[in-house]
PDB file of C-alpha atoms and ligand atoms in Angstrom:
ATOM      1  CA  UNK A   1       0.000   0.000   0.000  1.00 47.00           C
ATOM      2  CA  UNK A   2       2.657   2.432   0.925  1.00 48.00           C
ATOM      3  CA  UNK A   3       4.493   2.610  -2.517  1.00 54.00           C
ATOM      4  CA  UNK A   4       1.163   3.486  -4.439  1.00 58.00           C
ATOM      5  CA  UNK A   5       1.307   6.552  -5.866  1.00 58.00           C
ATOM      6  CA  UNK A   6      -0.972   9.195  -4.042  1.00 54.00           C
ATOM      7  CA  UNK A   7      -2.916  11.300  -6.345  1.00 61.00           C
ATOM      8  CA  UNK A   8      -2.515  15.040  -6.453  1.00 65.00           C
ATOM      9  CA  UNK A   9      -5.478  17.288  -5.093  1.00 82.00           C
ATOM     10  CA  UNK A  10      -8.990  15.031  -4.775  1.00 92.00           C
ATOM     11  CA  UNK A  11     -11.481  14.869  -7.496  1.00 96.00           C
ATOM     12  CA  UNK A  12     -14.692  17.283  -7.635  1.00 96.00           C
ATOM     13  CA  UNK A  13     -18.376  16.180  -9.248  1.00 97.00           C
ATOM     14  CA  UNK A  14     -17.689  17.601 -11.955  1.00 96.00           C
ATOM     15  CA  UNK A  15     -21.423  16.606 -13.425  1.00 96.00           C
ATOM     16  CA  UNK A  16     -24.363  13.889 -13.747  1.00 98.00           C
ATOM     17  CA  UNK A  17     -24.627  12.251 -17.177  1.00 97.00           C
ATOM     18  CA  UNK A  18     -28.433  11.603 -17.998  1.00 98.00           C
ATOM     19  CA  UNK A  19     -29.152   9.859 -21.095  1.00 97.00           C
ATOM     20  CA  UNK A  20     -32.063  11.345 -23.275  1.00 97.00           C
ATOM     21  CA  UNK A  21     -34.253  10.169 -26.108  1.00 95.00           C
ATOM     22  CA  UNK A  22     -34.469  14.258 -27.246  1.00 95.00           C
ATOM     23  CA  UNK A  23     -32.071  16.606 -25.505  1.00 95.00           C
ATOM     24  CA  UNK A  24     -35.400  19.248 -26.403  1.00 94.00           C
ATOM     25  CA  UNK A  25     -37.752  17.343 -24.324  1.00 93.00           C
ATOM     26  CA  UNK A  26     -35.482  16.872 -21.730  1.00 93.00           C
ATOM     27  CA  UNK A  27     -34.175  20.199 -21.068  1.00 95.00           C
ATOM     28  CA  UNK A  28     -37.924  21.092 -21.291  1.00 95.00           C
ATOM     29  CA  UNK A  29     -38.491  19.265 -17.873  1.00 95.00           C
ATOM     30  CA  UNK A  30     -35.572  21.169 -16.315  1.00 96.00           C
ATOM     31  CA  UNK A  31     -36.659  24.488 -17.655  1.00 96.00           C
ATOM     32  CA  UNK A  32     -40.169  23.961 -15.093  1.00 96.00           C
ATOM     33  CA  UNK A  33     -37.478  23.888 -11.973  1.00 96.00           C
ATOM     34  CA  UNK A  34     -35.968  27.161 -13.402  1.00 96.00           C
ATOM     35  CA  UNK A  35     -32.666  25.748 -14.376  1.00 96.00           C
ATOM     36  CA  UNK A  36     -30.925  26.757 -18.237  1.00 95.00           C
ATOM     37  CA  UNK A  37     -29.236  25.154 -20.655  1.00 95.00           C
ATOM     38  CA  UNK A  38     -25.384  26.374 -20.654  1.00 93.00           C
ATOM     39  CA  UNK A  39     -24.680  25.654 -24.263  1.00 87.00           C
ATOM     40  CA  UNK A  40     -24.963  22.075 -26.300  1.00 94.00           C
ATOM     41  CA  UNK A  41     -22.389  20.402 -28.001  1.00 92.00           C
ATOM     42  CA  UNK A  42     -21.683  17.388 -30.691  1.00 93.00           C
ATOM     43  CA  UNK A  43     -19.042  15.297 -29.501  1.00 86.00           C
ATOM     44  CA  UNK A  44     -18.299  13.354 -32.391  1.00 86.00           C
ATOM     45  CA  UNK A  45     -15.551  10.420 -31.027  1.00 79.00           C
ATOM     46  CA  UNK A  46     -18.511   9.758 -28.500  1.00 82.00           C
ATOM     47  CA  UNK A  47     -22.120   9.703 -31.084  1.00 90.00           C
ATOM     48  CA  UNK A  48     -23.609  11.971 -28.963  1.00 93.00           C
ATOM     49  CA  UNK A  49     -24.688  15.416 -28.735  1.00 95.00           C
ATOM     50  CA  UNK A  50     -24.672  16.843 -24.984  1.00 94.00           C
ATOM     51  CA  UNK A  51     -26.663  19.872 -23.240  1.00 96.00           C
ATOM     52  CA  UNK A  52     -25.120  21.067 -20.210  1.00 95.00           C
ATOM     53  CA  UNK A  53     -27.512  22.658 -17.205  1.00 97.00           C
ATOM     54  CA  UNK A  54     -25.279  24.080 -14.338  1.00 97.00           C
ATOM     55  CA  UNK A  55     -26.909  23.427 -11.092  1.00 96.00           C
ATOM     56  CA  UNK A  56     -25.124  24.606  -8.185  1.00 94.00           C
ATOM     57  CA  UNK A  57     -21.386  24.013  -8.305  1.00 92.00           C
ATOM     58  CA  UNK A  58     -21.859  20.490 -10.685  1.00 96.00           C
ATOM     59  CA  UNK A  59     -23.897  20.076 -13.820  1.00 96.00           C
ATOM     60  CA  UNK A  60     -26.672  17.914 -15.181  1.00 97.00           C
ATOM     61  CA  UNK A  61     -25.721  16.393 -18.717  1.00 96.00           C
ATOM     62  CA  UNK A  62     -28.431  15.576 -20.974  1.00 97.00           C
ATOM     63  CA  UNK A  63     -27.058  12.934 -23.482  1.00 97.00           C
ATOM     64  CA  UNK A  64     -28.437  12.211 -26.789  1.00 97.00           C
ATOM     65  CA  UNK A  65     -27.258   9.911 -29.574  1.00 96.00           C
ATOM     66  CA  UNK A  66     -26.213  11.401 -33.040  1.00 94.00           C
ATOM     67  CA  UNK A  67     -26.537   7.508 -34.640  1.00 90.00           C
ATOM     68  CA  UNK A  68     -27.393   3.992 -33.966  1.00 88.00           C
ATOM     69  CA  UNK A  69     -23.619   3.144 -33.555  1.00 88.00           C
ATOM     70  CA  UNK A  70     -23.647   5.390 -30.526  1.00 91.00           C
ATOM     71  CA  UNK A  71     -22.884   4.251 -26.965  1.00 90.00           C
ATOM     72  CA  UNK A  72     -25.963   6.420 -25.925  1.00 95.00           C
ATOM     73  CA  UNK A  73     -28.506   5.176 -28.227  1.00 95.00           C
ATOM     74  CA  UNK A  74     -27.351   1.300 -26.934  1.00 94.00           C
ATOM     75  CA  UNK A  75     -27.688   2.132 -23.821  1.00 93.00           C
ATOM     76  CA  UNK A  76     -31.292   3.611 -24.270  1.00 96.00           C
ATOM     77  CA  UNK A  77     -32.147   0.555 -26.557  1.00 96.00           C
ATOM     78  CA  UNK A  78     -31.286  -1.920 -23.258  1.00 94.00           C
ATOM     79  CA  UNK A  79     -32.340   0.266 -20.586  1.00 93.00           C
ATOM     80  CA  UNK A  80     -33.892   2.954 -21.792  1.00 96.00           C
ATOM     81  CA  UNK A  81     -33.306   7.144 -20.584  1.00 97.00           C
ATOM     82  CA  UNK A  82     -32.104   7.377 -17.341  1.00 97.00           C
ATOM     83  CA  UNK A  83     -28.883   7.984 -15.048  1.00 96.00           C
ATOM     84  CA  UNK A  84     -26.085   6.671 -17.080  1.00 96.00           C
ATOM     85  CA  UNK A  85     -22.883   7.965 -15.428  1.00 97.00           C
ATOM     86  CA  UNK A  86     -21.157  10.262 -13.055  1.00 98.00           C
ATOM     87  CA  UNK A  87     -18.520  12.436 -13.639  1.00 97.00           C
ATOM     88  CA  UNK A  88     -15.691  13.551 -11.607  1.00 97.00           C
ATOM     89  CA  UNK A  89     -13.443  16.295 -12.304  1.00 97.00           C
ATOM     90  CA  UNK A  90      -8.950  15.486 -12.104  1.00 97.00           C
ATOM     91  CA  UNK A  91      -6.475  17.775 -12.197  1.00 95.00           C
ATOM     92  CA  UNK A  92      -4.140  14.826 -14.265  1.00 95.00           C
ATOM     93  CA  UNK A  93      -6.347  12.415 -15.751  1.00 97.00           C
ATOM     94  CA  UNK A  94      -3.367  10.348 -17.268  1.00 97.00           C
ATOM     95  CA  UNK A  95      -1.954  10.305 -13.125  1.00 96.00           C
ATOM     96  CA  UNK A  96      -5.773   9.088 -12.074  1.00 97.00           C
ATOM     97  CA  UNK A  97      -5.864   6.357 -14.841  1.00 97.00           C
ATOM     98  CA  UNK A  98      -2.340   5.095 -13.852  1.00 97.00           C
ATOM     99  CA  UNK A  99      -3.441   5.069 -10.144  1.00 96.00           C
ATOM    100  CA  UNK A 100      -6.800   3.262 -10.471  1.00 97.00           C
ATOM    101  CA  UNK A 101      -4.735   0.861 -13.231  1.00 97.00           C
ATOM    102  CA  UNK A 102      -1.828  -0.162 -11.282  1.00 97.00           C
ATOM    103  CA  UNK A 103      -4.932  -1.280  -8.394  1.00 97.00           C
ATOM    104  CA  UNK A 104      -5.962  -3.777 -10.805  1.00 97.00           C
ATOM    105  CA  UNK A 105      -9.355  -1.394 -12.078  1.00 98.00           C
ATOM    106  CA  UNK A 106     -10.819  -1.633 -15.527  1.00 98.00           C
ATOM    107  CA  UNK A 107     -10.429   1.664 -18.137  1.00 98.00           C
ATOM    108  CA  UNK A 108     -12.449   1.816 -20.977  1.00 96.00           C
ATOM    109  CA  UNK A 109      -9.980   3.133 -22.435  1.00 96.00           C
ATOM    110  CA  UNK A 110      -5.844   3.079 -22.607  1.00 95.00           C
ATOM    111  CA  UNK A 111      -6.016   6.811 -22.885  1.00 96.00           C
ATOM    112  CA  UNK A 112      -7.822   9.798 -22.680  1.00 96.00           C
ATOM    113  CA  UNK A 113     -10.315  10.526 -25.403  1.00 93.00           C
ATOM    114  CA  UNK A 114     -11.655  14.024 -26.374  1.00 90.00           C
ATOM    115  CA  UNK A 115     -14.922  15.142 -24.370  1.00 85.00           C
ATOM    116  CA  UNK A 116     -16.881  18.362 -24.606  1.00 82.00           C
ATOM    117  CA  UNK A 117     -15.420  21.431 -24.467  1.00 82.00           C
ATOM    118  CA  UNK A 118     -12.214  20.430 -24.664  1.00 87.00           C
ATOM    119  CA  UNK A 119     -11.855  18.241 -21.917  1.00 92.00           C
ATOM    120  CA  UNK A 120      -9.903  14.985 -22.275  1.00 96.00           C
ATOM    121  CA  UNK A 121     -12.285  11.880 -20.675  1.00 95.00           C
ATOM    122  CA  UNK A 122     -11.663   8.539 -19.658  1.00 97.00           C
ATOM    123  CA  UNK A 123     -14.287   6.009 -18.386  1.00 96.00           C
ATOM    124  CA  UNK A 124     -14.171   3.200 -15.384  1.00 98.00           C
ATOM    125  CA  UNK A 125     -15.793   0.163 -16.076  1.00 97.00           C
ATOM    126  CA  UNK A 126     -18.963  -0.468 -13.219  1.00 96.00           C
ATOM    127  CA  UNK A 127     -17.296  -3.878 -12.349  1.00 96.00           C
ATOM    128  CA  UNK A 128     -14.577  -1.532 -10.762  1.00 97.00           C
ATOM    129  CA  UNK A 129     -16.853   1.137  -9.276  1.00 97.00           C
ATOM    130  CA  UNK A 130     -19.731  -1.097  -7.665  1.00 96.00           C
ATOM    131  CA  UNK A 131     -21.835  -0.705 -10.850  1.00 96.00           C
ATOM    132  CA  UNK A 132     -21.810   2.928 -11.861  1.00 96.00           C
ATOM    133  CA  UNK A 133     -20.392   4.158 -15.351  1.00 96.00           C
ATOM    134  CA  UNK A 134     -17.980   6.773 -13.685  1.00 98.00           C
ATOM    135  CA  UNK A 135     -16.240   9.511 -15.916  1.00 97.00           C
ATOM    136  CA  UNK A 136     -12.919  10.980 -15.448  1.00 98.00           C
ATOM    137  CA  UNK A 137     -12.157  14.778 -16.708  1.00 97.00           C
ATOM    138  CA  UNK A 138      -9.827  16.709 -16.597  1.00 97.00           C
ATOM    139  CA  UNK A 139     -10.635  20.225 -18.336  1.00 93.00           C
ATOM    140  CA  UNK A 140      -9.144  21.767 -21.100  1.00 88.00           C
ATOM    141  CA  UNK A 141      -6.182  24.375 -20.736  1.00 78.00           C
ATOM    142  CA  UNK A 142      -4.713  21.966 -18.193  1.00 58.00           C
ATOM    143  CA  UNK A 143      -0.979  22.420 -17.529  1.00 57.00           C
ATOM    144  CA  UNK A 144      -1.387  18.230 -17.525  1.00 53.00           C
ATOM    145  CA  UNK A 145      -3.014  18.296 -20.889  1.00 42.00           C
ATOM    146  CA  UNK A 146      -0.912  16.884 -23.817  1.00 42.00           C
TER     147      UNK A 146
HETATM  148 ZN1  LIG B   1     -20.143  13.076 -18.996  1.00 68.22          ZN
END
């Protein structure tokens, strides 16, 4: 345990992903508790286009597919709209991924992969987390970035 490496400042929620059938519909619901969307965004290496509501100091995402190919629109086909993952925010991803690898947890990916706005993303498995889709992020303009 002792010669693990210790990771530099502790994650934030960064936000809630939500998957969506229509990111209109969906944001309509949101828009009767008085919360706005903050921009939406095609994320093409992930099939999905994404609405952001702040709430607080985190965020809602909405998530909606852009195809049937799309991660999104599978994961609506088996369990239809609903929670689908939760998001916390790293100063290094690349330092979090080696330090949750190196314990023997499952990446979706070997590295990061381009998120919205710029941020560079990497998802844990659920068999690692105790069954929730978790997202790493680490935003864009990072010193880390690169
Ligand atoms: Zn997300």
């Amino acid at each position: 345990m002792g010669r693990e490496k210790v990771m530099a400042g502790r994650p934030t929620l960064d936000h809630i992903g939500i998957a969506v059938e229509s990111l209109d519909a969906g944001v309509e619901f949101y828009r009767a508790l008085g919360l706005e969307l903050d921009g939406v965004e095609e994320v093409a290496e992930q099939g999905v286009r994404v609405g952001f509501l702040p709430v607080g100091d985190t965020r809602l995402e909405l998530l909606e597919p852009t195809g049937e190919s799309s991660p999104i629109a599978r994961h609506l086909a088996r369990r239809g709209p609903g929670l689908h993952h939760v998001c916390l925010r790293v100063d290094d991803i690349r330092a979090a991924m080696a330090s949750l690898a190196e314990r023997g947890y499952t990446l979706l990916s070997d590295d990061p992969q381009p998120g919205a706005h710029g941020c560079l993303v990497c998802f844990v498995h659920p068999r690692s987390t105790g069954g929730v889709l978790l997202e790493l992020s680490q935003p864009a303009g990072h010193p880390h970035r690169g």
